[in-house]
Amino acid sequence: MSEPLAHSIVPDADSFHSHEVPNTMSSQALAGGVAGSAATDSGSGAVLPETELSPGDSPATPVVSERDRRFMALAQAAAEEARAAGEVPVGAVLVRGDEVIAKGFNHPIGAHDPSAHAEMAALRAAAQAVENYRLPGCELYVTLEPCLMCAGAIMHARIARVVFGARDPKTGACGSVVDAFANPQLNHHTTVTGGVLESECGAALKSFFAERRRASREARASARGEAGNESGNASGNEAGPAEAL
């Protein structure tokens, strides 16, 4: 089976998906194991605080299972494949039990495909691998909160659980902008765990955009320097009064 590419974050100066990553995540987006070490609403899939806090209490420390760390680390490795291809580094792996059955990484630019998000690539590869468009009982690990498009595909595939790293305050569909999994009218309910290796996932995105901004500044400075040299050369080549005689 050929490896898919994956997730989209189309470069756009006004979109977080293309430029910015939040520095911190809400203390209520807690990570947990598949057995439910983070409290989630099984009916809506919404991420809930692990403990109830009274006014003045400090937030509880997020609990992340070793299993979630392990699979998120694999999603991070997939994200690095996107970075190597010049795409925004978002990666995903799809897990059934303790087996990774597919991975995907962000590649909308190279594929000329607005749907080429990491989650979409992983879902497509998994469906091909098991020869079924339904993937019940599977879990999807992704380094960035899924968007609405990916959330819809996740529900259609009957994914049991989504685990994401960094939040996306511009297009996140797991509670940051909208909560696509919280609608009780839906006929399938996916549980959601957020904030697994959040700092590491966010740092990878921030470093990518910082490097891209640096390269853009250098390119502009180089262009200005070349323009200045051309202007100076043109002035130097103009004949003066004595030379004109």
PDB file of C-alpha atoms in Angstrom:
ATOM      1  CA  MET A   1       0.000   0.000   0.000  1.00  0.00           C
ATOM      2  CA  SER A   2       1.418   3.346  -0.924  1.00  0.00           C
ATOM      3  CA  GLU A   3       1.802   5.890   1.820  1.00  0.00           C
ATOM      4  CA  PRO A   4      -0.648   8.778   1.635  1.00  0.00           C
ATOM      5  CA  LEU A   5       0.225  12.347   2.187  1.00  0.00           C
ATOM      6  CA  ALA A   6      -2.068  14.494   4.242  1.00  0.00           C
ATOM      7  CA  HIS A   7      -3.718  17.412   6.157  1.00  0.00           C
ATOM      8  CA  SER A   8      -4.398  20.865   4.994  1.00  0.00           C
ATOM      9  CA  ILE A   9      -3.654  24.140   6.296  1.00  0.00           C
ATOM     10  CA  VAL A  10      -3.682  26.362   3.328  1.00  0.00           C
ATOM     11  CA  PRO A  11      -1.110  29.175   3.558  1.00  0.00           C
ATOM     12  CA  ASP A  12      -3.113  32.305   4.234  1.00  0.00           C
ATOM     13  CA  ALA A  13      -1.898  35.251   6.234  1.00  0.00           C
ATOM     14  CA  ASP A  14      -5.247  35.518   7.978  1.00  0.00           C
ATOM     15  CA  SER A  15      -5.575  31.860   8.889  1.00  0.00           C
ATOM     16  CA  PHE A  16      -4.094  30.133  11.904  1.00  0.00           C
ATOM     17  CA  HIS A  17      -3.934  27.024   9.803  1.00  0.00           C
ATOM     18  CA  SER A  18      -1.380  28.845   7.725  1.00  0.00           C
ATOM     19  CA  HIS A  19       0.380  31.046  10.248  1.00  0.00           C
ATOM     20  CA  GLU A  20      -0.162  31.015  13.967  1.00  0.00           C
ATOM     21  CA  VAL A  21      -0.433  28.449  16.727  1.00  0.00           C
ATOM     22  CA  PRO A  22      -1.778  29.254  20.186  1.00  0.00           C
ATOM     23  CA  ASN A  23       0.793  29.411  22.955  1.00  0.00           C
ATOM     24  CA  THR A  24      -1.374  27.622  25.468  1.00  0.00           C
ATOM     25  CA  MET A  25      -4.443  25.453  25.598  1.00  0.00           C
ATOM     26  CA  SER A  26      -7.397  25.611  27.908  1.00  0.00           C
ATOM     27  CA  SER A  27      -6.823  23.630  31.070  1.00  0.00           C
ATOM     28  CA  GLN A  28     -10.137  21.965  30.385  1.00  0.00           C
ATOM     29  CA  ALA A  29      -8.842  20.260  27.221  1.00  0.00           C
ATOM     30  CA  LEU A  30      -7.353  17.302  29.015  1.00  0.00           C
ATOM     31  CA  ALA A  31      -5.730  14.227  27.589  1.00  0.00           C
ATOM     32  CA  GLY A  32      -6.521  10.656  28.548  1.00  0.00           C
ATOM     33  CA  GLY A  33      -6.306   6.976  27.714  1.00  0.00           C
ATOM     34  CA  VAL A  34      -8.675   5.021  25.544  1.00  0.00           C
ATOM     35  CA  ALA A  35     -10.419   3.675  28.615  1.00  0.00           C
ATOM     36  CA  GLY A  36     -11.436   7.218  29.441  1.00  0.00           C
ATOM     37  CA  SER A  37      -8.781   8.600  31.789  1.00  0.00           C
ATOM     38  CA  ALA A  38      -9.856  12.040  30.570  1.00  0.00           C
ATOM     39  CA  ALA A  39     -13.487  12.784  31.247  1.00  0.00           C
ATOM     40  CA  THR A  40     -15.506  13.051  28.048  1.00  0.00           C
ATOM     41  CA  ASP A  41     -19.169  13.275  27.326  1.00  0.00           C
ATOM     42  CA  SER A  42     -19.857   9.971  25.621  1.00  0.00           C
ATOM     43  CA  GLY A  43     -23.055  11.357  24.198  1.00  0.00           C
ATOM     44  CA  SER A  44     -21.543  14.421  22.580  1.00  0.00           C
ATOM     45  CA  GLY A  45     -17.844  13.752  22.230  1.00  0.00           C
ATOM     46  CA  ALA A  46     -17.073  17.087  23.883  1.00  0.00           C
ATOM     47  CA  VAL A  47     -13.891  17.385  25.914  1.00  0.00           C
ATOM     48  CA  LEU A  48     -14.661  17.954  29.572  1.00  0.00           C
ATOM     49  CA  PRO A  49     -12.497  18.945  32.520  1.00  0.00           C
ATOM     50  CA  GLU A  50     -11.095  15.991  34.366  1.00  0.00           C
ATOM     51  CA  THR A  51     -12.091  17.464  37.713  1.00  0.00           C
ATOM     52  CA  GLU A  52     -14.604  20.012  38.852  1.00  0.00           C
ATOM     53  CA  LEU A  53     -12.889  23.196  40.016  1.00  0.00           C
ATOM     54  CA  SER A  54     -14.173  25.663  42.562  1.00  0.00           C
ATOM     55  CA  PRO A  55     -13.401  29.382  42.216  1.00  0.00           C
ATOM     56  CA  GLY A  56      -9.788  29.992  43.138  1.00  0.00           C
ATOM     57  CA  ASP A  57      -8.722  26.377  42.613  1.00  0.00           C
ATOM     58  CA  SER A  58      -5.747  25.633  40.374  1.00  0.00           C
ATOM     59  CA  PRO A  59      -6.439  23.632  37.211  1.00  0.00           C
ATOM     60  CA  ALA A  60      -5.723  19.937  37.492  1.00  0.00           C
ATOM     61  CA  THR A  61      -2.624  18.657  35.751  1.00  0.00           C
ATOM     62  CA  PRO A  62      -3.611  16.976  32.487  1.00  0.00           C
ATOM     63  CA  VAL A  63      -3.211  13.219  32.578  1.00  0.00           C
ATOM     64  CA  VAL A  64      -1.838  11.694  29.397  1.00  0.00           C
ATOM     65  CA  SER A  65      -1.540   7.928  29.047  1.00  0.00           C
ATOM     66  CA  GLU A  66       1.646   6.402  27.707  1.00  0.00           C
ATOM     67  CA  ARG A  67      -0.423   4.837  24.957  1.00  0.00           C
ATOM     68  CA  ASP A  68      -1.677   8.247  23.786  1.00  0.00           C
ATOM     69  CA  ARG A  69       1.857   9.651  23.956  1.00  0.00           C
ATOM     70  CA  ARG A  70       3.177   6.799  21.842  1.00  0.00           C
ATOM     71  CA  PHE A  71       0.653   7.165  19.064  1.00  0.00           C
ATOM     72  CA  MET A  72       0.799  10.962  19.079  1.00  0.00           C
ATOM     73  CA  ALA A  73       4.572  10.704  18.684  1.00  0.00           C
ATOM     74  CA  LEU A  74       3.940   8.689  15.521  1.00  0.00           C
ATOM     75  CA  ALA A  75       1.597  11.423  14.291  1.00  0.00           C
ATOM     76  CA  GLN A  76       4.369  13.945  14.973  1.00  0.00           C
ATOM     77  CA  ALA A  77       6.735  11.867  12.850  1.00  0.00           C
ATOM     78  CA  ALA A  78       4.180  11.984  10.029  1.00  0.00           C
ATOM     79  CA  ALA A  79       3.980  15.773  10.450  1.00  0.00           C
ATOM     80  CA  GLU A  80       7.731  15.989   9.866  1.00  0.00           C
ATOM     81  CA  GLU A  81       7.180  14.355   6.474  1.00  0.00           C
ATOM     82  CA  ALA A  82       4.905  17.265   5.623  1.00  0.00           C
ATOM     83  CA  ARG A  83       7.568  19.731   6.763  1.00  0.00           C
ATOM     84  CA  ALA A  84      10.163  18.001   4.581  1.00  0.00           C
ATOM     85  CA  ALA A  85       7.827  18.437   1.611  1.00  0.00           C
ATOM     86  CA  GLY A  86       7.427  22.151   2.335  1.00  0.00           C
ATOM     87  CA  GLU A  87       3.905  21.729   3.680  1.00  0.00           C
ATOM     88  CA  VAL A  88       2.514  22.861   7.023  1.00  0.00           C
ATOM     89  CA  PRO A  89       3.583  20.108   9.467  1.00  0.00           C
ATOM     90  CA  VAL A  90       0.436  18.274  10.497  1.00  0.00           C
ATOM     91  CA  GLY A  91       0.382  14.501  10.765  1.00  0.00           C
ATOM     92  CA  ALA A  92      -2.094  11.782  11.667  1.00  0.00           C
ATOM     93  CA  VAL A  93      -2.153   8.066  12.382  1.00  0.00           C
ATOM     94  CA  LEU A  94      -5.173   5.788  12.492  1.00  0.00           C
ATOM     95  CA  VAL A  95      -5.104   3.043  15.107  1.00  0.00           C
ATOM     96  CA  ARG A  96      -7.122  -0.109  15.597  1.00  0.00           C
ATOM     97  CA  GLY A  97      -6.405  -1.660  18.984  1.00  0.00           C
ATOM     98  CA  ASP A  98      -2.630  -1.322  19.270  1.00  0.00           C
ATOM     99  CA  GLU A  99      -1.981  -1.478  15.537  1.00  0.00           C
ATOM    100  CA  VAL A 100      -1.356   1.519  13.298  1.00  0.00           C
ATOM    101  CA  ILE A 101      -3.239   0.758  10.099  1.00  0.00           C
ATOM    102  CA  ALA A 102      -2.610   4.044   8.273  1.00  0.00           C
ATOM    103  CA  LYS A 103      -0.918   7.406   8.477  1.00  0.00           C
ATOM    104  CA  GLY A 104      -1.255  10.690   6.660  1.00  0.00           C
ATOM    105  CA  PHE A 105       0.325  14.109   6.468  1.00  0.00           C
ATOM    106  CA  ASN A 106      -0.657  17.526   5.231  1.00  0.00           C
ATOM    107  CA  HIS A 107      -0.057  18.071   1.503  1.00  0.00           C
ATOM    108  CA  PRO A 108      -2.723  20.280  -0.114  1.00  0.00           C
ATOM    109  CA  ILE A 109      -0.180  22.429  -1.951  1.00  0.00           C
ATOM    110  CA  GLY A 110       1.755  19.604  -3.553  1.00  0.00           C
ATOM    111  CA  ALA A 111      -1.371  17.620  -4.372  1.00  0.00           C
ATOM    112  CA  HIS A 112      -3.357  20.654  -5.577  1.00  0.00           C
ATOM    113  CA  ASP A 113      -6.092  19.286  -3.352  1.00  0.00           C
ATOM    114  CA  PRO A 114      -7.902  21.385  -0.729  1.00  0.00           C
ATOM    115  CA  SER A 115      -9.073  18.206   0.983  1.00  0.00           C
ATOM    116  CA  ALA A 116      -5.570  16.765   1.432  1.00  0.00           C
ATOM    117  CA  HIS A 117      -5.482  17.125   5.203  1.00  0.00           C
ATOM    118  CA  ALA A 118      -3.570  14.658   7.362  1.00  0.00           C
ATOM    119  CA  GLU A 119      -6.796  13.187   8.737  1.00  0.00           C
ATOM    120  CA  MET A 120      -8.295  12.741   5.283  1.00  0.00           C
ATOM    121  CA  ALA A 121      -5.188  10.977   3.974  1.00  0.00           C
ATOM    122  CA  ALA A 122      -5.101   8.656   6.977  1.00  0.00           C
ATOM    123  CA  LEU A 123      -8.805   7.842   6.634  1.00  0.00           C
ATOM    124  CA  ARG A 124      -8.465   7.112   2.920  1.00  0.00           C
ATOM    125  CA  ALA A 125      -5.448   4.873   3.440  1.00  0.00           C
ATOM    126  CA  ALA A 126      -7.109   3.008   6.304  1.00  0.00           C
ATOM    127  CA  ALA A 127     -10.286   2.423   4.300  1.00  0.00           C
ATOM    128  CA  GLN A 128      -8.214   0.989   1.463  1.00  0.00           C
ATOM    129  CA  ALA A 129      -6.225  -1.180   3.860  1.00  0.00           C
ATOM    130  CA  VAL A 130      -9.288  -2.790   5.466  1.00  0.00           C
ATOM    131  CA  GLU A 131     -11.395  -2.565   2.292  1.00  0.00           C
ATOM    132  CA  ASN A 132     -14.221  -0.842   4.132  1.00  0.00           C
ATOM    133  CA  TYR A 133     -15.284   2.795   4.215  1.00  0.00           C
ATOM    134  CA  ARG A 134     -16.466   2.290   7.794  1.00  0.00           C
ATOM    135  CA  LEU A 135     -13.769   2.139  10.465  1.00  0.00           C
ATOM    136  CA  PRO A 136     -15.641   1.344  13.712  1.00  0.00           C
ATOM    137  CA  GLY A 137     -13.566   0.950  16.842  1.00  0.00           C
ATOM    138  CA  CYS A 138     -10.626   2.881  15.359  1.00  0.00           C
ATOM    139  CA  GLU A 139      -8.935   5.929  16.870  1.00  0.00           C
ATOM    140  CA  LEU A 140      -7.453   8.867  14.998  1.00  0.00           C
ATOM    141  CA  TYR A 141      -4.426  10.696  16.416  1.00  0.00           C
ATOM    142  CA  VAL A 142      -3.640  14.052  14.813  1.00  0.00           C
ATOM    143  CA  THR A 143      -1.216  16.804  15.806  1.00  0.00           C
ATOM    144  CA  LEU A 144      -3.703  19.640  15.190  1.00  0.00           C
ATOM    145  CA  GLU A 145      -7.395  19.927  16.049  1.00  0.00           C
ATOM    146  CA  PRO A 146      -9.487  18.730  13.082  1.00  0.00           C
ATOM    147  CA  CYS A 147     -11.435  21.175  10.929  1.00  0.00           C
ATOM    148  CA  LEU A 148     -15.105  20.817   9.972  1.00  0.00           C
ATOM    149  CA  MET A 149     -14.323  18.916   6.787  1.00  0.00           C
ATOM    150  CA  CYS A 150     -12.242  16.355   8.634  1.00  0.00           C
ATOM    151  CA  ALA A 151     -14.756  16.125  11.466  1.00  0.00           C
ATOM    152  CA  GLY A 152     -17.447  15.202   8.943  1.00  0.00           C
ATOM    153  CA  ALA A 153     -15.279  12.507   7.380  1.00  0.00           C
ATOM    154  CA  ILE A 154     -14.396  11.174  10.834  1.00  0.00           C
ATOM    155  CA  MET A 155     -18.072  10.767  11.670  1.00  0.00           C
ATOM    156  CA  HIS A 156     -18.883   9.161   8.314  1.00  0.00           C
ATOM    157  CA  ALA A 157     -16.079   6.660   8.898  1.00  0.00           C
ATOM    158  CA  ARG A 158     -17.510   5.851  12.349  1.00  0.00           C
ATOM    159  CA  ILE A 159     -14.245   6.603  14.144  1.00  0.00           C
ATOM    160  CA  ALA A 160     -14.657   5.838  17.847  1.00  0.00           C
ATOM    161  CA  ARG A 161     -12.214   8.383  19.241  1.00  0.00           C
ATOM    162  CA  VAL A 162     -10.210  11.402  18.116  1.00  0.00           C
ATOM    163  CA  VAL A 163      -7.058  12.480  19.950  1.00  0.00           C
ATOM    164  CA  PHE A 164      -5.488  15.795  18.943  1.00  0.00           C
ATOM    165  CA  GLY A 165      -2.474  17.804  20.028  1.00  0.00           C
ATOM    166  CA  ALA A 166      -2.612  21.584  19.501  1.00  0.00           C
ATOM    167  CA  ARG A 167      -5.845  23.556  19.320  1.00  0.00           C
ATOM    168  CA  ASP A 168      -6.737  25.583  16.226  1.00  0.00           C
ATOM    169  CA  PRO A 169      -8.492  28.836  17.229  1.00  0.00           C
ATOM    170  CA  LYS A 170      -9.331  29.676  13.603  1.00  0.00           C
ATOM    171  CA  THR A 171     -10.865  26.502  12.177  1.00  0.00           C
ATOM    172  CA  GLY A 172     -10.894  23.939  15.000  1.00  0.00           C
ATOM    173  CA  ALA A 173     -14.065  21.834  15.023  1.00  0.00           C
ATOM    174  CA  CYS A 174     -13.547  20.071  18.352  1.00  0.00           C
ATOM    175  CA  GLY A 175     -14.534  23.024  20.497  1.00  0.00           C
ATOM    176  CA  SER A 176     -12.191  25.870  19.561  1.00  0.00           C
ATOM    177  CA  VAL A 177     -14.498  27.437  16.957  1.00  0.00           C
ATOM    178  CA  VAL A 178     -17.344  24.937  16.745  1.00  0.00           C
ATOM    179  CA  ASP A 179     -17.890  21.531  18.317  1.00  0.00           C
ATOM    180  CA  ALA A 180     -18.974  19.296  15.485  1.00  0.00           C
ATOM    181  CA  PHE A 181     -19.030  16.260  17.762  1.00  0.00           C
ATOM    182  CA  ALA A 182     -21.347  17.744  20.380  1.00  0.00           C
ATOM    183  CA  ASN A 183     -24.601  17.646  18.404  1.00  0.00           C
ATOM    184  CA  PRO A 184     -26.877  15.045  20.043  1.00  0.00           C
ATOM    185  CA  GLN A 185     -28.903  14.727  16.831  1.00  0.00           C
ATOM    186  CA  LEU A 186     -26.051  13.022  15.011  1.00  0.00           C
ATOM    187  CA  ASN A 187     -26.395   9.289  14.504  1.00  0.00           C
ATOM    188  CA  HIS A 188     -22.761   8.610  15.455  1.00  0.00           C
ATOM    189  CA  HIS A 189     -20.873  10.015  18.421  1.00  0.00           C
ATOM    190  CA  THR A 190     -17.097  10.198  18.486  1.00  0.00           C
ATOM    191  CA  THR A 191     -15.329  10.900  21.770  1.00  0.00           C
ATOM    192  CA  VAL A 192     -12.626  13.572  21.753  1.00  0.00           C
ATOM    193  CA  THR A 193      -9.446  13.979  23.781  1.00  0.00           C
ATOM    194  CA  GLY A 194      -7.461  17.179  23.310  1.00  0.00           C
ATOM    195  CA  GLY A 195      -4.073  18.455  24.401  1.00  0.00           C
ATOM    196  CA  VAL A 196      -1.962  15.305  24.049  1.00  0.00           C
ATOM    197  CA  LEU A 197       1.639  16.502  23.580  1.00  0.00           C
ATOM    198  CA  GLU A 198       0.090  19.899  22.987  1.00  0.00           C
ATOM    199  CA  SER A 199       3.258  21.923  23.578  1.00  0.00           C
ATOM    200  CA  GLU A 200       5.335  19.779  21.257  1.00  0.00           C
ATOM    201  CA  CYS A 201       2.711  19.802  18.500  1.00  0.00           C
ATOM    202  CA  GLY A 202       2.243  23.552  18.797  1.00  0.00           C
ATOM    203  CA  ALA A 203       5.996  24.176  18.820  1.00  0.00           C
ATOM    204  CA  ALA A 204       6.426  22.286  15.557  1.00  0.00           C
ATOM    205  CA  LEU A 205       3.859  24.505  13.865  1.00  0.00           C
ATOM    206  CA  LYS A 206       5.214  27.711  15.363  1.00  0.00           C
ATOM    207  CA  SER A 207       8.770  26.911  14.283  1.00  0.00           C
ATOM    208  CA  PHE A 208       7.589  26.194  10.743  1.00  0.00           C
ATOM    209  CA  PHE A 209       5.839  29.544  10.413  1.00  0.00           C
ATOM    210  CA  ALA A 210       8.686  31.413  12.100  1.00  0.00           C
ATOM    211  CA  GLU A 211      11.111  29.960   9.566  1.00  0.00           C
ATOM    212  CA  ARG A 212       8.770  30.801   6.712  1.00  0.00           C
ATOM    213  CA  ARG A 213       8.427  34.404   7.912  1.00  0.00           C
ATOM    214  CA  ARG A 214      12.216  34.664   8.247  1.00  0.00           C
ATOM    215  CA  ALA A 215      12.733  33.365   4.716  1.00  0.00           C
ATOM    216  CA  SER A 216      10.113  35.811   3.420  1.00  0.00           C
ATOM    217  CA  ARG A 217      11.849  38.740   5.117  1.00  0.00           C
ATOM    218  CA  GLU A 218      15.200  37.702   3.685  1.00  0.00           C
ATOM    219  CA  ALA A 219      13.715  37.374   0.207  1.00  0.00           C
ATOM    220  CA  ARG A 220      12.199  40.864   0.427  1.00  0.00           C
ATOM    221  CA  ALA A 221      15.465  42.331   1.701  1.00  0.00           C
ATOM    222  CA  SER A 222      17.385  40.651  -1.106  1.00  0.00           C
ATOM    223  CA  ALA A 223      14.920  41.969  -3.678  1.00  0.00           C
ATOM    224  CA  ARG A 224      15.284  45.501  -2.298  1.00  0.00           C
ATOM    225  CA  GLY A 225      19.072  45.200  -2.401  1.00  0.00           C
ATOM    226  CA  GLU A 226      19.057  44.047  -5.998  1.00  0.00           C
ATOM    227  CA  ALA A 227      16.711  46.877  -6.952  1.00  0.00           C
ATOM    228  CA  GLY A 228      19.024  49.371  -5.263  1.00  0.00           C
ATOM    229  CA  ASN A 229      22.068  48.014  -7.070  1.00  0.00           C
ATOM    230  CA  GLU A 230      20.310  48.217 -10.411  1.00  0.00           C
ATOM    231  CA  SER A 231      19.297  51.817  -9.704  1.00  0.00           C
ATOM    232  CA  GLY A 232      22.862  52.709  -8.739  1.00  0.00           C
ATOM    233  CA  ASN A 233      24.299  51.091 -11.824  1.00  0.00           C
ATOM    234  CA  ALA A 234      21.828  52.930 -14.015  1.00  0.00           C
ATOM    235  CA  SER A 235      22.813  56.255 -12.445  1.00  0.00           C
ATOM    236  CA  GLY A 236      26.502  55.503 -12.827  1.00  0.00           C
ATOM    237  CA  ASN A 237      26.086  54.723 -16.496  1.00  0.00           C
ATOM    238  CA  GLU A 238      24.464  58.076 -17.312  1.00  0.00           C
ATOM    239  CA  ALA A 239      26.881  60.405 -19.153  1.00  0.00           C
ATOM    240  CA  GLY A 240      27.831  63.581 -17.292  1.00  0.00           C
ATOM    241  CA  PRO A 241      28.225  67.036 -18.954  1.00  0.00           C
ATOM    242  CA  ALA A 242      31.970  66.578 -19.573  1.00  0.00           C
ATOM    243  CA  GLU A 243      31.457  63.086 -20.947  1.00  0.00           C
ATOM    244  CA  ALA A 244      28.807  64.362 -23.327  1.00  0.00           C
ATOM    245  CA  LEU A 245      31.291  66.726 -25.073  1.00  0.00           C
TER     246      LEU A 245
END
